Short mmCIF file of C-alpha atoms and ligand atoms in Angstrom, two decimals:
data_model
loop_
_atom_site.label_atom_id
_atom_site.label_comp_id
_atom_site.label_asym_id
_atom_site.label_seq_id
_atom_site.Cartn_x
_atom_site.Cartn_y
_atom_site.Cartn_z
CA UNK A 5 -79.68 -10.00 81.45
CA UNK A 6 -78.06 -13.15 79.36
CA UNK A 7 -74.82 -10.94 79.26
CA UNK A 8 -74.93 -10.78 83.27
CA UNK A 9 -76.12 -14.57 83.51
CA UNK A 10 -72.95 -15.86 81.10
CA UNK A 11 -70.33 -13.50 82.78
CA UNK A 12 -70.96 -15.33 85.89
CA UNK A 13 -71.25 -19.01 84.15
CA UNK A 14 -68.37 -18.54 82.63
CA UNK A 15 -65.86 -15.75 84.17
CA UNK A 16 -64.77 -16.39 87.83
CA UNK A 17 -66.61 -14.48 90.37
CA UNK A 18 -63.92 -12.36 91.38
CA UNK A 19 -65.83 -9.02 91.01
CA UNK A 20 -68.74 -7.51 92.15
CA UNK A 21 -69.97 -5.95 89.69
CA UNK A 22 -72.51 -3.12 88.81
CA UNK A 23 -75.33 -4.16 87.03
CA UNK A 24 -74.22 -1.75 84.10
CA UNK A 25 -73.03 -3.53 80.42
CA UNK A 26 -70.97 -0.96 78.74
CA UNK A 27 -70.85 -0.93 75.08
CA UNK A 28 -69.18 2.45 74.20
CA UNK A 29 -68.15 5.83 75.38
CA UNK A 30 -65.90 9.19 74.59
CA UNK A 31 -64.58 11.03 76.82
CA UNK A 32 -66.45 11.38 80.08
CA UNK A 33 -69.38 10.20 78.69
CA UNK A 34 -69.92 6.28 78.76
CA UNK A 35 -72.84 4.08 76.64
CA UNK A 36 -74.61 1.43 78.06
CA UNK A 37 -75.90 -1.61 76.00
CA UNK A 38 -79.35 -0.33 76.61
CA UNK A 39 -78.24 2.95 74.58
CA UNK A 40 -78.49 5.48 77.76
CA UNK A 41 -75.60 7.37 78.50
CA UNK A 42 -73.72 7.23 81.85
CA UNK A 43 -71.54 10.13 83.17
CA UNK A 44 -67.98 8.80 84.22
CA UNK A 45 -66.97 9.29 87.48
CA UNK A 46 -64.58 6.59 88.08
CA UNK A 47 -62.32 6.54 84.73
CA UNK A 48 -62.49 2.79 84.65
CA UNK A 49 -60.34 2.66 88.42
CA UNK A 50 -58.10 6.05 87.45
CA UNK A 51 -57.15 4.79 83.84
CA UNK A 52 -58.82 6.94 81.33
CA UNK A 53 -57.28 9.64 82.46
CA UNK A 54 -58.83 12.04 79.24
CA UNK A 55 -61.71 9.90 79.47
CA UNK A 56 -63.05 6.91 77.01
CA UNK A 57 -61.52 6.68 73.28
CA UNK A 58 -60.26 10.25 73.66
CA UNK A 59 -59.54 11.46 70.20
CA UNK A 60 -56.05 12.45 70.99
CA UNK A 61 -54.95 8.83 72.60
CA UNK A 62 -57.09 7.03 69.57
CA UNK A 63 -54.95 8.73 67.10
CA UNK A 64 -51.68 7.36 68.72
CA UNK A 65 -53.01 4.45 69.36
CA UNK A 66 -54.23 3.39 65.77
CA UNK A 67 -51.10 5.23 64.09
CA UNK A 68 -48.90 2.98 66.18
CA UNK A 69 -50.86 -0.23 65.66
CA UNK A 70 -51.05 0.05 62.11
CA UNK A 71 -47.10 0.91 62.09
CA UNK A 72 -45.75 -2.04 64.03
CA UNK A 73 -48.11 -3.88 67.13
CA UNK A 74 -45.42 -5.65 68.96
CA UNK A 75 -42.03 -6.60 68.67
CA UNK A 76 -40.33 -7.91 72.41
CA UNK A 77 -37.61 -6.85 73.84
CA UNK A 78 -35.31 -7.96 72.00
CA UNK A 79 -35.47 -4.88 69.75
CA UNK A 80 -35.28 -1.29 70.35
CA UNK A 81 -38.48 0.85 69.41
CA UNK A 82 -38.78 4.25 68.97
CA UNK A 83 -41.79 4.77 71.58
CA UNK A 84 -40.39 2.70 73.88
CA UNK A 85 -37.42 5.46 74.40
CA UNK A 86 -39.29 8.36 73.73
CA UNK A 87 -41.93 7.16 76.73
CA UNK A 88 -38.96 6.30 79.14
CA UNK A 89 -36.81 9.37 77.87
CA UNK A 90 -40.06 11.68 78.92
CA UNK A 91 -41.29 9.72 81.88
CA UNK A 92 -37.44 10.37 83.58
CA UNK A 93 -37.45 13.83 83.09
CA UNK A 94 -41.33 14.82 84.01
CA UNK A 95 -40.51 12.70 87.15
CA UNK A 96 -36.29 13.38 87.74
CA UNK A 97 -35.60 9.95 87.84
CA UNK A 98 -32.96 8.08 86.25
CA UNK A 99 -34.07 4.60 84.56
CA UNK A 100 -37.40 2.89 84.03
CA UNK A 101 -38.12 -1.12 83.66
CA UNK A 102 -41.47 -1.34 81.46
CA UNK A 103 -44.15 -3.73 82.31
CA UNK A 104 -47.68 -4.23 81.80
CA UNK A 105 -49.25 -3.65 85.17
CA UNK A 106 -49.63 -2.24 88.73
CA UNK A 107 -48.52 -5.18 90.24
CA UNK A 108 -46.02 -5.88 88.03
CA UNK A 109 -44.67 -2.36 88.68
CA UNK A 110 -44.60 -3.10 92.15
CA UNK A 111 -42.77 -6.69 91.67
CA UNK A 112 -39.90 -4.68 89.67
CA UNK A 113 -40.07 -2.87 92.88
CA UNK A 114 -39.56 -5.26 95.15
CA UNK A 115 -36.54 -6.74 93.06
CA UNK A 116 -35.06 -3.53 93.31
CA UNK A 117 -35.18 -3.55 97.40
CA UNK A 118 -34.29 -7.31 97.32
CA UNK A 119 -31.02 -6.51 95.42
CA UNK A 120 -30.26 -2.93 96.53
CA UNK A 121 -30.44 -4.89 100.25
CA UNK A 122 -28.14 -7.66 99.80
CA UNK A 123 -28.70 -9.90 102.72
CA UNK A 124 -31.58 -6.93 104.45
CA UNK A 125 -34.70 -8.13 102.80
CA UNK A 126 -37.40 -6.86 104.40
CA UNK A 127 -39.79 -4.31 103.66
CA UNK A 128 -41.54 -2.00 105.49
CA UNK A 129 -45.54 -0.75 104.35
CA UNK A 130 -47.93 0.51 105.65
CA UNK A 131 -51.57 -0.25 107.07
CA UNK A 132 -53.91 0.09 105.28
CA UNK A 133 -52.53 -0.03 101.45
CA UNK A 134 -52.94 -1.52 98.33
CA UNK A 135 -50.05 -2.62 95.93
CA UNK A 136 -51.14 -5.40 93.96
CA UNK A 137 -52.49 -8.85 93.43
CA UNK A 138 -49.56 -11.42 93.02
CA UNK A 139 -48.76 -12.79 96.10
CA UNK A 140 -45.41 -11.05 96.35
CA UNK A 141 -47.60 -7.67 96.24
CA UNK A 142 -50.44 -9.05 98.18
CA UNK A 143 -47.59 -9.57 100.80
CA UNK A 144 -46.70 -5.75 100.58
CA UNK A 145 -50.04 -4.92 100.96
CA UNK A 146 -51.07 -4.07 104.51
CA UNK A 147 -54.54 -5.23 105.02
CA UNK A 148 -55.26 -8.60 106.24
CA UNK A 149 -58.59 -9.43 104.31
CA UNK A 150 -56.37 -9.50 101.43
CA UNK A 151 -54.19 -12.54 102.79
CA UNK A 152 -56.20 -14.61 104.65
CA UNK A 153 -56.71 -17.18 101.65
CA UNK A 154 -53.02 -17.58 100.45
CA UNK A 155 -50.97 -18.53 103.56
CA UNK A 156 -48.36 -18.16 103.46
CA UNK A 157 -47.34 -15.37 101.79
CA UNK A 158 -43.40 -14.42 100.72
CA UNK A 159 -42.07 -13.65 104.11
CA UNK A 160 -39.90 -10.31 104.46
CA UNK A 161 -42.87 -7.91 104.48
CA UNK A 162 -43.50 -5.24 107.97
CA UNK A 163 -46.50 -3.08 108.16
CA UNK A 164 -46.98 -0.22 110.45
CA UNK A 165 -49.51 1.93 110.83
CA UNK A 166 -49.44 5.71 108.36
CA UNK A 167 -50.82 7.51 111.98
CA UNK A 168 -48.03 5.98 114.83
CA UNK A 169 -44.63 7.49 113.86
CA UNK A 170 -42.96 5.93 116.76
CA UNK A 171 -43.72 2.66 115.18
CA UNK A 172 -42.41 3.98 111.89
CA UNK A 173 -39.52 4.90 114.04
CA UNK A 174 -39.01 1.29 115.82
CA UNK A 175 -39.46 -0.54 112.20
CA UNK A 176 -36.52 0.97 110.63
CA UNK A 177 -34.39 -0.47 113.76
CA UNK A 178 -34.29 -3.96 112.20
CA UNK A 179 -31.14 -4.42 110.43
CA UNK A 180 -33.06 -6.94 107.85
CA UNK A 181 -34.80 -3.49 106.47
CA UNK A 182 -33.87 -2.39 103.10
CA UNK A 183 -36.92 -0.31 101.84
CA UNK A 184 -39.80 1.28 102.80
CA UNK A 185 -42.59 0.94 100.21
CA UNK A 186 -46.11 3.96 100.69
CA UNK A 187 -48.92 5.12 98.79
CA UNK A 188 -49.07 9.14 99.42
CA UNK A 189 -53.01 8.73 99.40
CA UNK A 190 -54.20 5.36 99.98
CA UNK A 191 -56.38 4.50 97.05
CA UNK A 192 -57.85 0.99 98.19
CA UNK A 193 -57.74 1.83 101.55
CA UNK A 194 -60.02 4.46 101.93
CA UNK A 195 -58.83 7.43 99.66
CA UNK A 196 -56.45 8.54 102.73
CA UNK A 197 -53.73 10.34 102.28
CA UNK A 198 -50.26 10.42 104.70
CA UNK A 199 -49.24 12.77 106.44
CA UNK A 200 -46.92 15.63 105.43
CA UNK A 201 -45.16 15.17 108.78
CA UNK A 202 -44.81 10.86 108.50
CA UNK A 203 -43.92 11.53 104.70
CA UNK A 204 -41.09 13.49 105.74
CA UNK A 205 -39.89 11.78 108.56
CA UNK A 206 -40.08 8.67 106.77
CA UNK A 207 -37.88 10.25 104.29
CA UNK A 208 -35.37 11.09 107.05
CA UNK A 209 -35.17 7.92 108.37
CA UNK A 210 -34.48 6.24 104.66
CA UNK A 211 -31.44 8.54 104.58
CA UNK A 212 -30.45 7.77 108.32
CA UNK A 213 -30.47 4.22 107.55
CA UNK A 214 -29.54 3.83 104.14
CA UNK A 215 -33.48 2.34 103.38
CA UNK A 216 -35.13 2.70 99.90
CA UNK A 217 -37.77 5.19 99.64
CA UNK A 218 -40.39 3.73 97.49
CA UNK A 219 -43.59 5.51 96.40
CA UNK A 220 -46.49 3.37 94.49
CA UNK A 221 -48.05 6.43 92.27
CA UNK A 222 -49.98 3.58 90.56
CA UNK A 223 -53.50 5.17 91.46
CA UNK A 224 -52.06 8.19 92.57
CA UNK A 225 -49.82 9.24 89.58
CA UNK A 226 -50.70 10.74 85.61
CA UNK A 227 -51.89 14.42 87.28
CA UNK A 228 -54.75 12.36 89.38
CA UNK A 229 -53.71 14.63 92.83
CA UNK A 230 -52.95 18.10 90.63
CA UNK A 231 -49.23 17.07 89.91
CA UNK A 232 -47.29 14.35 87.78
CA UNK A 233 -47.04 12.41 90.86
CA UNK A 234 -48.40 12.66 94.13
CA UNK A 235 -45.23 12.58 96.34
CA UNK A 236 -43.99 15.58 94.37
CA UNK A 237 -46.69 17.93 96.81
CA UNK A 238 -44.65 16.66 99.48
CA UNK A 239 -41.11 17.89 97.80
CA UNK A 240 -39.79 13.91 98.52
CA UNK A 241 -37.53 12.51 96.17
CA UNK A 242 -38.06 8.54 96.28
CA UNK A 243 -35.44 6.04 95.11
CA UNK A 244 -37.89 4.35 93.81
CA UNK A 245 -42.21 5.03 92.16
CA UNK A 246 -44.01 2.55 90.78
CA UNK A 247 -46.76 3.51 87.84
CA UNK A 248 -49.33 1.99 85.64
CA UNK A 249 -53.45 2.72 85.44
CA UNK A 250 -53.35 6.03 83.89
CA UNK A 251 -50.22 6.06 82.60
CA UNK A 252 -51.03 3.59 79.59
CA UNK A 253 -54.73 5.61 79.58
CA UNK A 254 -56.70 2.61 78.50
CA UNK A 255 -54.11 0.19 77.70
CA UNK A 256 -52.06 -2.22 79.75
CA UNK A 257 -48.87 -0.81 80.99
CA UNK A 258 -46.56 0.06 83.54
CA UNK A 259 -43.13 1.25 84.74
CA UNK A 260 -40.97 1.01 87.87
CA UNK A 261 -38.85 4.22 87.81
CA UNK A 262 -35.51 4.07 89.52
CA UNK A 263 -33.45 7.26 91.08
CA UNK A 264 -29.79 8.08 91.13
CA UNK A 265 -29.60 5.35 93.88
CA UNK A 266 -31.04 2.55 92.23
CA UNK A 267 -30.34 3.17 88.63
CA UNK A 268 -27.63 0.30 88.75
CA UNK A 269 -29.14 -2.29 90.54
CA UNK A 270 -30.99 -4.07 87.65
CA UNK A 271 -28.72 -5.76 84.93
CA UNK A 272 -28.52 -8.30 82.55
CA UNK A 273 -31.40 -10.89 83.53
CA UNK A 274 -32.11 -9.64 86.14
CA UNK A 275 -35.77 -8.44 84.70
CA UNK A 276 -37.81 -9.53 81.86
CA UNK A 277 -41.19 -8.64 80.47
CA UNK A 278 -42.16 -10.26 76.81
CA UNK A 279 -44.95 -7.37 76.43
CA UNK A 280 -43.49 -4.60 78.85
CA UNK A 281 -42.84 -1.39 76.99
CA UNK A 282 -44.81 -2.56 73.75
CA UNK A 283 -45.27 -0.54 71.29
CA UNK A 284 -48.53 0.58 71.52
CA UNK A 285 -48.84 0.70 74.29
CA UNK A 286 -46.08 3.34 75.08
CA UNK A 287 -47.34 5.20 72.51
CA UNK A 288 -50.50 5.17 74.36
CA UNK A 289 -48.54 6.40 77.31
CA UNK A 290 -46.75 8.83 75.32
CA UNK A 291 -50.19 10.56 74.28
CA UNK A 292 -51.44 10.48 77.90
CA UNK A 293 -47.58 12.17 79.17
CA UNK A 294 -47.37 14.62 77.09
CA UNK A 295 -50.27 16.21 77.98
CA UNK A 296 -49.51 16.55 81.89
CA UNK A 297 -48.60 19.93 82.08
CA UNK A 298 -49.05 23.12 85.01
CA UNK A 299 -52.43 24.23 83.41
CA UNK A 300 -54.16 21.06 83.24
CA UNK A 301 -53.26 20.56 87.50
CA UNK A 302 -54.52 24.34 88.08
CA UNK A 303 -57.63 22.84 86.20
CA UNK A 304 -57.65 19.87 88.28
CA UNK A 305 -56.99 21.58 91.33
CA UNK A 306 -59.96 24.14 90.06
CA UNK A 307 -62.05 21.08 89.69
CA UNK A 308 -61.09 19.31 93.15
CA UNK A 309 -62.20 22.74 94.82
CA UNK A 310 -65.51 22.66 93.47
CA UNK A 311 -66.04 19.27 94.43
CA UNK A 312 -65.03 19.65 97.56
CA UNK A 313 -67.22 22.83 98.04
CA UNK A 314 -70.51 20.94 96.96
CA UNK A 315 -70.00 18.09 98.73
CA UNK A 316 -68.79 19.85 102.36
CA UNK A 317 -72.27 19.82 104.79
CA UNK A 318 -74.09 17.82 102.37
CA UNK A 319 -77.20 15.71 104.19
CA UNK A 320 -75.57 11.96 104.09
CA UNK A 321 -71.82 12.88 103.64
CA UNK A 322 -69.84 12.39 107.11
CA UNK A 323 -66.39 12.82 106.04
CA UNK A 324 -64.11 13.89 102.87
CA UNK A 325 -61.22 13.04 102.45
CA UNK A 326 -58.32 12.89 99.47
CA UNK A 327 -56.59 14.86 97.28
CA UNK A 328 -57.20 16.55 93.36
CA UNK A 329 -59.49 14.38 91.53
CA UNK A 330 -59.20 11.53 93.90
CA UNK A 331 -61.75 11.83 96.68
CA UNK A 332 -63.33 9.42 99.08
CA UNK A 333 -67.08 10.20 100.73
CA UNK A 334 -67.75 8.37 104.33
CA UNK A 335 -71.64 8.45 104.01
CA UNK A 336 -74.00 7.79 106.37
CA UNK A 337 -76.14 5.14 103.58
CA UNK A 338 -73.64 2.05 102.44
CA UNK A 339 -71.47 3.55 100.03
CA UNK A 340 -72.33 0.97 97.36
CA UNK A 341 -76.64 1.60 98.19
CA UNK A 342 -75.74 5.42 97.14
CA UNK A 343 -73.36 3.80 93.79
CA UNK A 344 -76.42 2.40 93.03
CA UNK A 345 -78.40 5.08 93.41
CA UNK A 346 -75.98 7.28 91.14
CA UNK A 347 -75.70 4.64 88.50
CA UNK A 348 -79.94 4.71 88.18
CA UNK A 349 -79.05 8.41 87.90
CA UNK A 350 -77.02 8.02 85.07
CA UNK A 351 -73.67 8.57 87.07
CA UNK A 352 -71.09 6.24 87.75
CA UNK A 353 -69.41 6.64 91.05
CA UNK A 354 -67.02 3.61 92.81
CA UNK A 355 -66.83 2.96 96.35
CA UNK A 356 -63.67 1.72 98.35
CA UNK A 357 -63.36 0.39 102.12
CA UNK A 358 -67.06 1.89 102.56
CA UNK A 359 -66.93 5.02 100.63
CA UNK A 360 -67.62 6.21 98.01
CA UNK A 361 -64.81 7.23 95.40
CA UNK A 362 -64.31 10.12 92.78
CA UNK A 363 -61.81 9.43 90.19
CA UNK A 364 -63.37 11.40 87.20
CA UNK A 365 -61.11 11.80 83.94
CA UNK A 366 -59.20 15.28 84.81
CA UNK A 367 -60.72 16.78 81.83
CA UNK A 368 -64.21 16.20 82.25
CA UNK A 369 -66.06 18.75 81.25
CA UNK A 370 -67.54 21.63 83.97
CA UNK A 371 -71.19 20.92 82.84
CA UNK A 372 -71.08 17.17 82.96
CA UNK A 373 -69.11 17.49 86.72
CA UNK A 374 -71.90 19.57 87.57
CA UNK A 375 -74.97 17.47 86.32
CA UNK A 376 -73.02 14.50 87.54
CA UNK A 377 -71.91 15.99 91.26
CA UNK A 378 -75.79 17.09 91.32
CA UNK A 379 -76.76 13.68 91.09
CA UNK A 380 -74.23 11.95 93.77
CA UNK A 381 -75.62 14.84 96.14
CA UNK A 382 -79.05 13.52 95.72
CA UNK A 383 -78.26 9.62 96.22
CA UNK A 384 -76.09 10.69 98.89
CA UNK A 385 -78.96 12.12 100.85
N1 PLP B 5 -51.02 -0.25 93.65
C1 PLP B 5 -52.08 0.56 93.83
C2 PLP B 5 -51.92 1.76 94.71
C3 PLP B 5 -53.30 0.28 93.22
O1 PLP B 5 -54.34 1.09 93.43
C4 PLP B 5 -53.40 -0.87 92.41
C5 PLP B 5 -54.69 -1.23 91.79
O2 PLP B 5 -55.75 -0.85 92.21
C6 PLP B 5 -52.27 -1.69 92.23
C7 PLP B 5 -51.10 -1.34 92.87
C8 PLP B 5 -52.34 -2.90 91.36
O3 PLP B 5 -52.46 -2.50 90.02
P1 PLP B 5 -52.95 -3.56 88.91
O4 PLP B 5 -54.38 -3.85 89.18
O5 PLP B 5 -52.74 -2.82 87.61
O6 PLP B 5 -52.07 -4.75 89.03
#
């Protein structure tokens, strides 16, 4: 209780928090500071993607830490290339700026657009997402809750709506339009995923009209949906994806990746990141990248089915919805009454826009999904 009672005297109430105080954890398996053990459902928002202090990410972490912590960019590091040298050919892409966040990712991003455009500037997203927290990002996020306090916002954002493809359509008419910026499944906003058919067309229409397809993979991306990224179900090839959370798997990173149109557009000062693509944590990344391989999404497909198949018909679920290992619940309680419920279970779950979300690490293991899906079934109920 005096841990709860000085995180709010003295740490701004931004978050609403569970009443849980973590104090350790491995793998899929988190402590509490009253010593019980929690099963992880939510890998700390998609980050520990192989769970808490996984061995294998420890190791790299610690070897690179005691070898050299940080440097800048001033200098060339080994990890730093080896991470960007993998990252481009998992993914096909063709140059990566490093630095140390979602939104950050997502401001590279926009700088790309910005200069690819020349004078078009604006660009397009779409209802209902998520991409960030500086205002540039809130800007590009389409949901209104999120401005409302920080009028105005950097003009030259559009939204339209991921279910009216005429409107899609009528957006890319204005001239000012250089980019069009979407989250395949819409973390934030409700664990929804696009459409095949507005993927697509939006894809057309970049082509048509010489607009930047940008994908934010930032929730979506590290295996999460059953592949590297999730745009890659949809055989798109973006000109631009934006990644962090599970790429760093614990630790602070992430990476706008440019394709064979937008490889050029950064250069000299144009970009700059004192702690983007440090050291460690690239090396953290490296760990976490290495592993993403066509057996581990056939297990997290395998996994995704059996959730799926417990939770479909279940008293208290009205809706599913998602994709892999990221899947959203529309219950009939409040989604954060049946959190709470799972967390007095010993399962952590997170909600978002009303549901509740499943984002366990992709290697959890099939007796702790099982005791922990058991347990969500009854809160849910
Ligand atoms: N984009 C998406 C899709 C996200 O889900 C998030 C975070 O939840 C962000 C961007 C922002 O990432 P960060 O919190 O690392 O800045």
């Amino acid at each position: 209780m005096d841990l709860f009672s000085r995180d709010q005297d003295y740490i701004a109430n931004t978050y609403a928090r569970f009443p849980l105080a973590v104090s350790g954890g491995k793998g899929s398996v988190w402590i509490g500071e009253d010593g019980r053990e929690y099963i992880d459902l939510g890998s700390g928002i998609a980050v520990n993607v192989f769970g808490a202090s996984d061995e294998e990410w420890v190791q790299a972490v610690s070897g690179q830490a005691r070898l050299l912590s940080h440097t800048s960019n001033w200098y060339y590091t080994k990890p730093q290339v080896a991470l960007a040298c993998m990252l481009l050919e998992k993914s096909g892409m063709a140059k990566v700026f490093f630095g140390n966040s979602g939104a950050e990712a997502n401001e590279c991003a926009i700088k790309v657009a910005r200069k690819y455009g020349g004078k078009r500037y604006k660009i397009i997203s779409l209802e209902g997402s998520f991409h960030g927290r500086t205002l540039a990002t809130l800007a590009m996020t389409g949901q209104d809750i999120f401005h409302e306090q920080y009028l105005p916002l950097p003009e030259g954002f559009t939204y339209v709506s991921p279910y009216d493809l005429a409107a899609l359509e009528k957006a890319f008419d204005d001239p000012a339009v250089c980019a069009l910026m979407m989250e395949i499944v819409q973390g934030e906003g409700g664990v929804e995923p696009i459409s095949r058919a507005f993927a697509q067309r939006a894809q057309e229409l970049c082509h048509e009209h010489d607009i930047l397809l940008m994908v934010d993979e930032i929730q979506t991306g590290m295996g999460r949906t059953g592949a590297l990224f999730a745009y890659m179900h949809y055989g798109l090839r973006p000109d631009v994806v934006t990644a962090a959370k599970g790429l760093g798997g614990g630790l602070p990173i992430g990476a706008c990746l440019m394709g064979q149109k937008t490889e050029g557009v950064l250069s000299l000062s144009d970009h700059g990141s004192t702690f983007g693509g440090n050291p460690v944590c690239c090396a953290a990344a490296l760990s976490v990248l290495g592993r993403m391989n066509q057996p581990l999404y056939d297990e997290i497909n395998e996994k995704s089915r059996f959730m799926i198949t417990e939770l479909t018909g279940l008293p208290g679920v009205k809706s599913l919805s998602g994709m892999g290992l990221m899947l959203g619940i529309e219950t009939v309680k409040p989604a954060r009454e049946t959190a709470l419920q799972c967390l007095e279970k010993g399962v952590l779950v997170l909600t978002a826009k009303g549901k509740i979300r499943l984002l366990p690490p992709v290697n959890i293991p099939w007796p702790l999904l099982r005791i922990g899906m058991a347990a969500l079934a009854e809160s849910l109920a």
